[in-house]
Short mmCIF file of C-alpha atoms and ligand atoms in Angstrom, two decimals:
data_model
loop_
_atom_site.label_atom_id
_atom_site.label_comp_id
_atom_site.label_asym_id
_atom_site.label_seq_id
_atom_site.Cartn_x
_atom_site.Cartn_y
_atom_site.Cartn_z
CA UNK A 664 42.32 4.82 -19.77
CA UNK A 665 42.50 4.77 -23.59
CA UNK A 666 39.24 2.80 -24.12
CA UNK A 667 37.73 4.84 -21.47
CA UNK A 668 38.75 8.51 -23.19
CA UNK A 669 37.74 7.00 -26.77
CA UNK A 670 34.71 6.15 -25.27
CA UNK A 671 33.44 9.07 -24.00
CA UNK A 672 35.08 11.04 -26.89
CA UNK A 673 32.87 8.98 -29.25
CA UNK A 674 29.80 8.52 -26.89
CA UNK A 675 27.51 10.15 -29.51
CA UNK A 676 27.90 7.67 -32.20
CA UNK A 677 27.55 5.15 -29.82
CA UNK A 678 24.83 5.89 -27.90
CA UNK A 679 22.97 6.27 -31.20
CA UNK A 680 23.97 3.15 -31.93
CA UNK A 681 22.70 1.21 -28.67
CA UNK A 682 19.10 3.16 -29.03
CA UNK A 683 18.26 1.51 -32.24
CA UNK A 684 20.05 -1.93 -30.65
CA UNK A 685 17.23 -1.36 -27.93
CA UNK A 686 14.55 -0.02 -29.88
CA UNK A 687 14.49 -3.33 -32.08
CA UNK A 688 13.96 -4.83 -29.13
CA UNK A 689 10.67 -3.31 -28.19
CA UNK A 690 8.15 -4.97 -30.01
CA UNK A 691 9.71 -8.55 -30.34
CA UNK A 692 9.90 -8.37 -26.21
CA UNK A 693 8.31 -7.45 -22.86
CA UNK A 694 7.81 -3.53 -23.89
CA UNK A 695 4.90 -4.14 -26.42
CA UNK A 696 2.39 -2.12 -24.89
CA UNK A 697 4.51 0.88 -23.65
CA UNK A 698 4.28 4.34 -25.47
CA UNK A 699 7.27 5.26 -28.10
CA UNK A 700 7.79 8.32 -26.08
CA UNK A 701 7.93 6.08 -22.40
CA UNK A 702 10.38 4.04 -24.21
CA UNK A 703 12.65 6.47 -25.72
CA UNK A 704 12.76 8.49 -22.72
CA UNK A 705 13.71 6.13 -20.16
CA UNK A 706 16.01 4.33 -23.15
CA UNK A 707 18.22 7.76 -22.90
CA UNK A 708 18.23 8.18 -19.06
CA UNK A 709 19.61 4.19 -18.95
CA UNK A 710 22.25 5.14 -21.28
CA UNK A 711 22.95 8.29 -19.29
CA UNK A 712 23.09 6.34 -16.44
CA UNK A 713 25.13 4.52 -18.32
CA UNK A 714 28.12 6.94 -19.22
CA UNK A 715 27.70 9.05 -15.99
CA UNK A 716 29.00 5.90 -14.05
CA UNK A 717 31.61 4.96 -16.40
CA UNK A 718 32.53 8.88 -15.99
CA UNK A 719 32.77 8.82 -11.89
CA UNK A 720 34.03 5.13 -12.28
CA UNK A 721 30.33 4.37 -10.02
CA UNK A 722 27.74 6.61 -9.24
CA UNK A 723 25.20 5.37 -6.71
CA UNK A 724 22.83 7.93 -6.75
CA UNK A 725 21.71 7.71 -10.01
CA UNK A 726 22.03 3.95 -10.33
CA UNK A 727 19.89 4.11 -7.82
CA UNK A 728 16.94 6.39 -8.97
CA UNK A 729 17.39 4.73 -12.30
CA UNK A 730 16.28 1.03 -10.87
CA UNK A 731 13.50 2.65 -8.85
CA UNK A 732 12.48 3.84 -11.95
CA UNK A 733 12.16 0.52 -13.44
CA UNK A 734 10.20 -0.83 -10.91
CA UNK A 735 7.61 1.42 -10.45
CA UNK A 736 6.89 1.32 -14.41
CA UNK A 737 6.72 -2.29 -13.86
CA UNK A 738 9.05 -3.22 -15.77
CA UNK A 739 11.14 -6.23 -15.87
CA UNK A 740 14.59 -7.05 -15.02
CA UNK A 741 14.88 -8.23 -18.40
CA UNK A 742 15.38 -4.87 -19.89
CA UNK A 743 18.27 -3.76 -17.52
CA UNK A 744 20.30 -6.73 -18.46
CA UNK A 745 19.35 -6.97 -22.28
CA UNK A 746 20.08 -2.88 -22.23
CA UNK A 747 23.86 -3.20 -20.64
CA UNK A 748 24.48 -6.60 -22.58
CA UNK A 749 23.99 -4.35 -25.93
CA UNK A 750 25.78 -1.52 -24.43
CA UNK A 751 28.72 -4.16 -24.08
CA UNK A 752 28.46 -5.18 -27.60
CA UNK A 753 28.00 -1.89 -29.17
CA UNK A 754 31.01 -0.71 -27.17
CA UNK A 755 33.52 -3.25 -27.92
CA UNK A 756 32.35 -3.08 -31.73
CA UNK A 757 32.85 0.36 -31.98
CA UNK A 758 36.01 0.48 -30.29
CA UNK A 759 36.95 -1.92 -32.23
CA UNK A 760 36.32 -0.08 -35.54
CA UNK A 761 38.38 2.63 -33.95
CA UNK A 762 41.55 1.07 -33.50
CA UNK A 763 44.02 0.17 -36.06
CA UNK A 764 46.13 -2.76 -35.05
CA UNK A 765 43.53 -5.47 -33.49
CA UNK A 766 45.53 -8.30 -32.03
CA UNK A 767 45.12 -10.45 -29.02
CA UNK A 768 46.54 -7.95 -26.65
CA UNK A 769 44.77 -5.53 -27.65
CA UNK A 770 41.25 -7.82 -27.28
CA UNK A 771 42.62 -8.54 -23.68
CA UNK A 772 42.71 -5.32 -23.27
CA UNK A 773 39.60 -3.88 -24.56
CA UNK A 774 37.59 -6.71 -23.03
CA UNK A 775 39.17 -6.78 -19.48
CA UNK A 776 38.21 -2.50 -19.87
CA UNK A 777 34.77 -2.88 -21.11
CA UNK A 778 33.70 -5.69 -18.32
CA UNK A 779 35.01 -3.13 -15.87
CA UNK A 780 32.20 -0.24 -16.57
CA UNK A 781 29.56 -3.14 -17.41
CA UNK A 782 30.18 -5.44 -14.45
CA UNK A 783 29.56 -3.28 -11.42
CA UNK A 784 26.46 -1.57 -13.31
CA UNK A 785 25.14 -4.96 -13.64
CA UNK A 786 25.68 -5.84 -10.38
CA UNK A 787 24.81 -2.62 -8.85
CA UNK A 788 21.27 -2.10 -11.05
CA UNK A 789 20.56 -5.90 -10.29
CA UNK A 790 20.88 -5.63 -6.44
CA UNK A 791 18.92 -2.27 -6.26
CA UNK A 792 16.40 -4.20 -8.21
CA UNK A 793 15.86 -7.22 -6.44
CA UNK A 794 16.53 -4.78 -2.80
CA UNK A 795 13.10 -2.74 -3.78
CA UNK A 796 11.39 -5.82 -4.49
CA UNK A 797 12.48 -7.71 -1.39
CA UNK A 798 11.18 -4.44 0.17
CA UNK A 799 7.93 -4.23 -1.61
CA UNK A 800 7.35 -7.84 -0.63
CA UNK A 801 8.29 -7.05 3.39
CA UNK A 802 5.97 -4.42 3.85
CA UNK A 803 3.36 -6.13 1.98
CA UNK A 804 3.89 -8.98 4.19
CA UNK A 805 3.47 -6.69 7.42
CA UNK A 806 0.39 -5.53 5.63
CA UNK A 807 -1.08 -8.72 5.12
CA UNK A 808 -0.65 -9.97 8.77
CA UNK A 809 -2.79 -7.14 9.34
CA UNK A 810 -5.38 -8.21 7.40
CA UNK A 811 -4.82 -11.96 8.59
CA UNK A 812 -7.04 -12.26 11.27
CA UNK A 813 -9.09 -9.13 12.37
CA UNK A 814 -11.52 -9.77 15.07
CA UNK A 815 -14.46 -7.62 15.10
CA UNK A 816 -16.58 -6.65 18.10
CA UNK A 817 -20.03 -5.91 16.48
CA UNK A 818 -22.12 -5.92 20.05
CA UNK A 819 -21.77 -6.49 23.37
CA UNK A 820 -20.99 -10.00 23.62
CA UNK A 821 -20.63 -10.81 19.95
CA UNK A 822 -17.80 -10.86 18.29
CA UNK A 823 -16.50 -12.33 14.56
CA UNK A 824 -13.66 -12.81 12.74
CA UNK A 825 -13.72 -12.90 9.06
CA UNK A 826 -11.38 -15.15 7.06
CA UNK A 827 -10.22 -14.22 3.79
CA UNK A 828 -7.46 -15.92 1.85
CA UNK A 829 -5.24 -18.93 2.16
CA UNK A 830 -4.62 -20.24 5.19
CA UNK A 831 -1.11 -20.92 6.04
CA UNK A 832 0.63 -22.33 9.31
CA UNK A 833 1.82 -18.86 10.32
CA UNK A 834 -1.78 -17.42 10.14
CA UNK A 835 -3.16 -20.23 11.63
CA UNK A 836 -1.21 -19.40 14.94
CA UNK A 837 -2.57 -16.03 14.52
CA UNK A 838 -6.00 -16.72 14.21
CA UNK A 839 -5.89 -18.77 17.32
CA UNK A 840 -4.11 -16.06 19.25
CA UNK A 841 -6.10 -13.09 17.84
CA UNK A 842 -9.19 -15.03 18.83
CA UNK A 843 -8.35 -15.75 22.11
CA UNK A 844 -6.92 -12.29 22.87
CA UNK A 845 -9.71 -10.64 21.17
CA UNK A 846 -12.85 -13.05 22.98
CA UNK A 847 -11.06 -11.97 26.30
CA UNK A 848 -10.40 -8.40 25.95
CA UNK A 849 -14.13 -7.61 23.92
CA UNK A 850 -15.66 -10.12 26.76
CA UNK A 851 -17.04 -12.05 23.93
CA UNK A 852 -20.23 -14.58 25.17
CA UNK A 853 -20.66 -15.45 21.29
CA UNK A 854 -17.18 -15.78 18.89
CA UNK A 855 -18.19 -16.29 15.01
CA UNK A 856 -15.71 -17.75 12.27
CA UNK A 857 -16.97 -16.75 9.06
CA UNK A 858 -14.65 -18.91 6.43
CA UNK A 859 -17.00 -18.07 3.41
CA UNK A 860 -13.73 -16.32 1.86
CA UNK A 861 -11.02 -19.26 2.60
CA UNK A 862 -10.60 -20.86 -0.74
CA UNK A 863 -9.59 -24.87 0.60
CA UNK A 864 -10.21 -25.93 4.04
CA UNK A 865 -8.24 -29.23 4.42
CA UNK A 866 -7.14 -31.49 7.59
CA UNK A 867 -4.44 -28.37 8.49
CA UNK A 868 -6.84 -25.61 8.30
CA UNK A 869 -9.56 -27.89 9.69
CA UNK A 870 -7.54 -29.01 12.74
CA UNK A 871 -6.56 -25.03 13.46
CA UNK A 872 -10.31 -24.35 13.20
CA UNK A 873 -11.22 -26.87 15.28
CA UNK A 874 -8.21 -26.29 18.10
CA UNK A 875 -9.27 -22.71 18.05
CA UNK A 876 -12.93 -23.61 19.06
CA UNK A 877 -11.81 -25.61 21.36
CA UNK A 878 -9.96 -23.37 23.10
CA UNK A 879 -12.66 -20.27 23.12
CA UNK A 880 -14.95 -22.65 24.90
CA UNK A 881 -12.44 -23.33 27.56
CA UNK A 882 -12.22 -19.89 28.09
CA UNK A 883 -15.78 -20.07 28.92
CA UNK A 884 -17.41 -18.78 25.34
CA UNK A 885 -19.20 -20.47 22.21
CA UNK A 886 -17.39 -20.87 19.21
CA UNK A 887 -19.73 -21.06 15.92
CA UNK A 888 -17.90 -21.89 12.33
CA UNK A 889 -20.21 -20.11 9.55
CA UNK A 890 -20.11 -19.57 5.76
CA UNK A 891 -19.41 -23.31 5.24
CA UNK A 892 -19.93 -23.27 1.53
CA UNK A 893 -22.10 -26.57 -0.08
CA UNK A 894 -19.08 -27.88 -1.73
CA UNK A 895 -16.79 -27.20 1.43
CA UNK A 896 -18.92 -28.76 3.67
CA UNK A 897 -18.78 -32.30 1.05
CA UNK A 898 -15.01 -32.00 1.51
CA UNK A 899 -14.87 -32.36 5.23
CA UNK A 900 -17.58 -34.90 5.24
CA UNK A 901 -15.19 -36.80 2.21
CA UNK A 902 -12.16 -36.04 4.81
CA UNK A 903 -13.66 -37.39 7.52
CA UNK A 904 -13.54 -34.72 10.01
CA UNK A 905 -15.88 -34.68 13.14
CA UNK A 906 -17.63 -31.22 13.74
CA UNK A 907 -20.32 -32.36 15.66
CA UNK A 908 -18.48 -31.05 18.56
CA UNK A 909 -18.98 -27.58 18.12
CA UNK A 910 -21.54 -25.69 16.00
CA UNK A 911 -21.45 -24.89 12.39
CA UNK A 912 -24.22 -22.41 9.97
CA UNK A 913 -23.84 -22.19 6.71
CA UNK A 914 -24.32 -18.64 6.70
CA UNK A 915 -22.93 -15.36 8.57
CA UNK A 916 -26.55 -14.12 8.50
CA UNK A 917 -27.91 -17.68 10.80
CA UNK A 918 -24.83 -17.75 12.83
CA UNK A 919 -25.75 -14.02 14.04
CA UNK A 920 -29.29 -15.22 14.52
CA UNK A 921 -28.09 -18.20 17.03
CA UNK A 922 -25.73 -15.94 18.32
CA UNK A 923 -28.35 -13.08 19.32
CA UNK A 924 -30.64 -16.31 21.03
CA UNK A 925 -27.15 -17.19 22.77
CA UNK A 926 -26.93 -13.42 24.06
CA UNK A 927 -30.53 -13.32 24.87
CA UNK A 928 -31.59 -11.09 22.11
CA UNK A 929 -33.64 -11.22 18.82
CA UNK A 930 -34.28 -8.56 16.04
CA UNK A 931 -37.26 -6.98 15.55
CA UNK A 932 -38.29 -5.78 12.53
CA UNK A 933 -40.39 -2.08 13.55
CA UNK A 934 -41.68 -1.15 10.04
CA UNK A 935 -44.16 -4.66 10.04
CA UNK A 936 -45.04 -4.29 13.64
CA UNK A 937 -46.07 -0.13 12.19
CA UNK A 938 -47.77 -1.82 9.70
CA UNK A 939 -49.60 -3.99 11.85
CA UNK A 940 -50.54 -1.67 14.18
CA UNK A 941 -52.19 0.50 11.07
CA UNK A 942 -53.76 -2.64 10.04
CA UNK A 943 -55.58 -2.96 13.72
CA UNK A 944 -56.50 0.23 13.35
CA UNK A 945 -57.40 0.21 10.45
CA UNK A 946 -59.91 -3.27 10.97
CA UNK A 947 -61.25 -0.88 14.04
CA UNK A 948 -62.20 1.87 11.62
CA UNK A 949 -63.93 -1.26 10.11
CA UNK A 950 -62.19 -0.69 6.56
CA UNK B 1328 -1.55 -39.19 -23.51
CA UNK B 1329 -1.53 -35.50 -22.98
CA UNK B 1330 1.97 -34.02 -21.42
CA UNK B 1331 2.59 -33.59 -17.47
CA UNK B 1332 2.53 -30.50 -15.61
CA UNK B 1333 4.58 -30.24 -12.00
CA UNK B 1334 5.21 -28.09 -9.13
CA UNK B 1335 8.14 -29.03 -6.74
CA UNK B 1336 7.38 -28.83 -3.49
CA UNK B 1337 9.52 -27.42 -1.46
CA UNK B 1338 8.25 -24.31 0.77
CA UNK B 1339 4.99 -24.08 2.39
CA UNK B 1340 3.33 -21.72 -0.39
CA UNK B 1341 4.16 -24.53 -2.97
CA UNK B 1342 0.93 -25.81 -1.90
CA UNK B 1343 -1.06 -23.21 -2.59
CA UNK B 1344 0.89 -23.58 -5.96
CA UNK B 1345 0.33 -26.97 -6.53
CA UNK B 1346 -3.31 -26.91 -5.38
CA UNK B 1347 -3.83 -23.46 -7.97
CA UNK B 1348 -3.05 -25.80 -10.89
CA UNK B 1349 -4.79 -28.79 -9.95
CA UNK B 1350 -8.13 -26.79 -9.24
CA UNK B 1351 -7.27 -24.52 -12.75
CA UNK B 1352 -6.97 -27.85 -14.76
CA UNK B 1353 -9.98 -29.24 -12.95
CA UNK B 1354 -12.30 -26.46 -14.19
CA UNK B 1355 -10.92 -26.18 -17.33
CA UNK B 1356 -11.56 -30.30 -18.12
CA UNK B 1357 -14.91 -29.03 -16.87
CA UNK B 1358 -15.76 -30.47 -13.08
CA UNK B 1359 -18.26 -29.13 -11.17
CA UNK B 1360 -17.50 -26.73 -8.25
CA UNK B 1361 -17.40 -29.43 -5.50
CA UNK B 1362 -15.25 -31.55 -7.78
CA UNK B 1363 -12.69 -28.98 -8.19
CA UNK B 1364 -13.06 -28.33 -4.01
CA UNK B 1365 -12.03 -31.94 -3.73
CA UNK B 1366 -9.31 -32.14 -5.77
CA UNK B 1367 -7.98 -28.76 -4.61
CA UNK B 1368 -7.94 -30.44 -1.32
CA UNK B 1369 -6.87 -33.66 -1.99
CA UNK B 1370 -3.61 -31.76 -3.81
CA UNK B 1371 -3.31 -29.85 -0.30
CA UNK B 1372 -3.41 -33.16 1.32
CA UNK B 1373 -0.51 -34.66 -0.72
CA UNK B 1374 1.44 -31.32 -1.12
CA UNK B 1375 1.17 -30.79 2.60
CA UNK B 1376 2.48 -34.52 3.50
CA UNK B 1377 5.39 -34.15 1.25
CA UNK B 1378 6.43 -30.33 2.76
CA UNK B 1379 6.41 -32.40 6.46
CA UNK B 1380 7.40 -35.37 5.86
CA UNK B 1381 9.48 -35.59 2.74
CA UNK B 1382 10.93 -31.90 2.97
CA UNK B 1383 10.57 -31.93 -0.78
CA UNK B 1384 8.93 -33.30 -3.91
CA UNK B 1385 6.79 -32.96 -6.89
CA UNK B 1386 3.05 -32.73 -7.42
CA UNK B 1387 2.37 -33.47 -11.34
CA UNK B 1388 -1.19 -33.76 -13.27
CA UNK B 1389 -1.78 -35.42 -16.10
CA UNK B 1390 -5.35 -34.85 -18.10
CA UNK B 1391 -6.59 -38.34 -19.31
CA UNK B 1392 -8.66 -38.01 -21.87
CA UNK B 1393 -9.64 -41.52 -23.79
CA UNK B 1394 -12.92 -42.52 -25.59
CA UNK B 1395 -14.60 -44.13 -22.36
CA UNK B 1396 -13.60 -41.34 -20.31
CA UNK B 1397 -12.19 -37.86 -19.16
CA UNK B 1398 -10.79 -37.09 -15.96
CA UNK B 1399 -7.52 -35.64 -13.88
CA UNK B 1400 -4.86 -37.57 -12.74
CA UNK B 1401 -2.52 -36.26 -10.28
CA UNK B 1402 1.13 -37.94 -8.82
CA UNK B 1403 2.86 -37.00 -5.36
CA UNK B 1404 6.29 -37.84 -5.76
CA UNK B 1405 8.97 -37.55 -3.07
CA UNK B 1406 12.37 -39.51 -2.30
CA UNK B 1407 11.82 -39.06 1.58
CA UNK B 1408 11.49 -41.60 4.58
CA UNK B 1409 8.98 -43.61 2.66
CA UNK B 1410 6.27 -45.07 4.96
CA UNK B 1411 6.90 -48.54 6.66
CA UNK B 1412 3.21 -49.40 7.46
CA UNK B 1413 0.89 -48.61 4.45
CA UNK B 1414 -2.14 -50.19 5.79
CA UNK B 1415 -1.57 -47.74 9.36
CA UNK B 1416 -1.21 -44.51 7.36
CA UNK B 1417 -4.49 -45.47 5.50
CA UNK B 1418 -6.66 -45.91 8.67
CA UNK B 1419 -8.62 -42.87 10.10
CA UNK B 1420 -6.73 -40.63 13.03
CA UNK B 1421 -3.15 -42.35 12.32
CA UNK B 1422 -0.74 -39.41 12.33
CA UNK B 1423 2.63 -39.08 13.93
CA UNK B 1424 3.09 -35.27 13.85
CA UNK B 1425 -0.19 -34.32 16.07
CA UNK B 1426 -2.37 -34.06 13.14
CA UNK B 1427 -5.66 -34.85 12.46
CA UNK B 1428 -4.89 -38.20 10.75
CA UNK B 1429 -7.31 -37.57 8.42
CA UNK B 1430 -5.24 -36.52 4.88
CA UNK B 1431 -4.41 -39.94 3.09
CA UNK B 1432 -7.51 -42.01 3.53
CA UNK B 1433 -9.52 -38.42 3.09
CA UNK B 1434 -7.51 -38.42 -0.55
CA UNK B 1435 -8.67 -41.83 -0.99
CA UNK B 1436 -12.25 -40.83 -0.25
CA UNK B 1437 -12.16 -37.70 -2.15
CA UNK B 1438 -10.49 -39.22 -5.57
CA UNK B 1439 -12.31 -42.02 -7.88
CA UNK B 1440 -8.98 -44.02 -8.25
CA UNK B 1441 -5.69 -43.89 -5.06
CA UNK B 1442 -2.87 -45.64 -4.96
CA UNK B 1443 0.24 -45.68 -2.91
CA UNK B 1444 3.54 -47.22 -2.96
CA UNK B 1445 6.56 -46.23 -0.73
CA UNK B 1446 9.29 -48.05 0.23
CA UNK B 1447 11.51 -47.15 3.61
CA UNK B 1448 14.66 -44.90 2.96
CA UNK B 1449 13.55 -44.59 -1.03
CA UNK B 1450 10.67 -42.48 -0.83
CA UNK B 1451 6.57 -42.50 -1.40
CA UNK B 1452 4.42 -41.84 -4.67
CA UNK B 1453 0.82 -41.42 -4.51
CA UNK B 1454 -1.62 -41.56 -7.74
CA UNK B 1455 -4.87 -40.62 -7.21
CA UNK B 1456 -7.42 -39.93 -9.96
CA UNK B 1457 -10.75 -37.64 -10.91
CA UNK B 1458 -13.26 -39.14 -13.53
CA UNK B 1459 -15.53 -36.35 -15.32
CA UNK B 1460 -19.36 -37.75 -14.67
N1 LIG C 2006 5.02 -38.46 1.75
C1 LIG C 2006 5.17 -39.06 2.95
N2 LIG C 2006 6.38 -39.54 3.33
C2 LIG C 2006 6.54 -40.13 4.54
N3 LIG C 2006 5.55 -40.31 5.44
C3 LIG C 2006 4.32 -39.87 5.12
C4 LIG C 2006 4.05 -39.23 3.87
N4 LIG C 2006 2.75 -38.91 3.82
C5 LIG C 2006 2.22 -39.33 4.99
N5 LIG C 2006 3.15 -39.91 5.77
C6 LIG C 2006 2.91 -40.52 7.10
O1 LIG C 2006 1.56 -40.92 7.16
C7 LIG C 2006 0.92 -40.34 8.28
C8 LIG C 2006 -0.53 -40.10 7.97
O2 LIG C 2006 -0.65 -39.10 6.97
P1 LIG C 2006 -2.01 -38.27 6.86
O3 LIG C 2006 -1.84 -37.25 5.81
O4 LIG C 2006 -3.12 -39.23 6.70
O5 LIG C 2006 -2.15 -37.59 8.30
P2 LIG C 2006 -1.28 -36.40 8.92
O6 LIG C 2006 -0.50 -35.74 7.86
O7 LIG C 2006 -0.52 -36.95 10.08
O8 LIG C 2006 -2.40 -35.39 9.47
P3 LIG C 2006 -3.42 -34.55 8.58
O9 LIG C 2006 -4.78 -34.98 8.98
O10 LIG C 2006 -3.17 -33.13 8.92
O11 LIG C 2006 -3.12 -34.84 7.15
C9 LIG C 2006 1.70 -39.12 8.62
O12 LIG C 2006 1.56 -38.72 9.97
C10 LIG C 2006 3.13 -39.53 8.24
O13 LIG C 2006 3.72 -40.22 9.30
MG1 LIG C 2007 -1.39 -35.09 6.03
#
């Protein structure tokens, strides 16, 4: 209770104290490219945080806010460590300089008191931390299965899924189960796999590709792999993977094309048949 | 000899790890784009075996760079079951977890320079290597 009333008695002195502590440590570390006035502004709010809690022996609230804080700056975890492993320093020196007899009991003392304001900061700041992260990284999870295997119906009959990313074992069960929901429900005739954006395909992602094919022709449709980059398709030819089975294009733009003859359909381009028309006449008019 | 860089292997995403370094260093030392493709894969291969069959390990590369020639070296190193039968794992289709069989002797195809040596109960390590042309 001593330490604690000298403390907060003497809090100016010492909080003066830990800002240059903390301040030194600005350009030497992870801060570098924050402004003077970011810096010294959240430097006081920590240290508020700081006393508050050792005031109300714990307050959650701001503890809380405080780490959110951090985070959305972007900053690291770093600087709530280094910021109460000064604050422990600069404390125990300061009390120290305050006292007159300094003997073992008294260090007992003074560092059994000190560890007891630090130590459940520390612990509280680092869980709320690493709890927003673990967050940030959950939803961004959900949001990425989300993007993991959209199926798009873009006519009657034709339908593609875009791949974009790594392909991991998770995904590749989705891929296989959005495509086979997604051929059923649309009433897909033609299903396209565009893999232009998937960065490796090896035996995993080649087997998945290949069970997935297999299984949208048993449900009575045709399966075409396209965007086969030059340098993926020399990988699966060095792996030794069969795809004769089932047809490949290299592009999104010829496995459309295929898949419109599949459907019965083909583009026409009006403006040259306009054209054509006004050359006839034209070569009537005898020009 | 230049100095080794690893990645343990021990989840799933390690691969994509392991397989980010060895295509970074592959483009850096200045292969084409379907060099780095196959030794992006050929890591995947070897990260991929070691996840499922070895539960853990270590992919390292090493960037050999002598007068004659320049290329990337990379080691799969594990302390798992080992493999009994070399010359089965080798041939085209062998798998015993419903694969495609098609990883090790696709390494070998996709690499200048393979070689494997396991041993039952000790574990397997697998150095395959890249020349520049
Ligand atoms: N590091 C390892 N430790 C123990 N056994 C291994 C290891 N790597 C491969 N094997 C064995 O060798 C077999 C063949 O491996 P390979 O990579 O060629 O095919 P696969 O992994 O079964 O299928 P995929 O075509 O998907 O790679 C495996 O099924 C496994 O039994
Ligand atoms: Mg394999």
């Amino acid at each position: 209770m001593e330490f604690k009333r000298l403390l907060i008695e003497n809090s100016d002195s010492i909080v003066q104290k830990w800002m240059e502590e903390i301040e030194s440590l600005k350009d030497s570390n992870y801060t570098a490219t924050i402004s003077d006035e970011l810096y010294e502004s959240t430097n006081r709010e920590f240290v508020n945080v700081i006393f508050t809690s050792i005031r109300n022996e714990g307050s959650t609230k701001a503890v809380e806010d405080f780490s959110e804080k951090i985070i959305n700056l972007g900053w690291p975890l770093s600087y709530i460590t280094d910021g109460l492993q000064i604050f422990r320093r600069v404390s125990t020196e300061y009390l120290i300089t305050q006292s007159e007899v300094v003997d073992s009991n008294f260090f007992t003392e003074l560092s059994s008191s000190v560890n007891e304001w630090v130590e459940p900061l520390i612990r509280e700041l680092v869980n709320e931390y690493s709890g927003s992260w673990e967050h940030i990284v959950s939803l961004q999870r959900v949001a990425l299965q989300e993007l993991s295997a959209p199926l798009i119906p873009v006519m009657e009959g034709i339908t593609i899924m875009p791949l974009i990313g790594t392909i991991d074992t998770e995904r590749a069960k989705l891929i296989m189960e959005n495509l086979l929901e997604g051929a059923i429900k649309h009433n897909s005739e033609v299903v396209l796999i565009d893999i232009t954006g998937v960065p490796v395909v090896d035996t995993m992602v080649a087997h998945h590709i290949i069970q997935a094919a297999e299984a949208v022709r048993l449900i009575g449709s045709t399966c075409i792999l396209v965007g086969i980059r030059p340098e993926i398709a020399q990988t699966i030819v060095n792996l030794g993977i069969d795809l004769s089975n089932f047809p490949t294009k290299s592009s999104l733009k010829k496995g459309f094309s295929t898949a419109l003859a599949i459907t019965g359909r083909h583009v026409t381009d009006l403006n040259v048949k306009e054209n054509n028309i006004e050359k006839m006449m034209d070569s009537l008019r005898g020009e | 000899m230049e100095p080794q860089s690893c990645v343990n292997i021990h989840k799933e995403w390690d691969i994509v790890g392991a397989r980010q370094l060895g295509r970074e260093m592959a483009k850096n030392l200045g292969f084409g784009t379907v060099d780095q493709a196959r030794i992006a894969t050929a890591v995947s291969e070897l990260a991929r075996n070691i996840y499922l069959y070895a539960e853990q390990g270590q992919v390292c590369f090493e960037i050999i760079d002598s007068i004659e020639r320049r290329g990337l070296c990379m080691m799969a190193i594990d302390s798992g079951p080992g493999i009994a039968d070399i010359g089965q794992v080798m041939q085209d289709g062998f798998t015993t977890s419903g694969g495609l069989g098609a990883g090790l002797p696709g390494v070998k195809r996709l690499m200048d320079e393979f070689d494997i040596r396991s041993e039952v109960g000790e574990g397997t390590k697998i150095i395959a290597t890249k020349w520049i042309r």
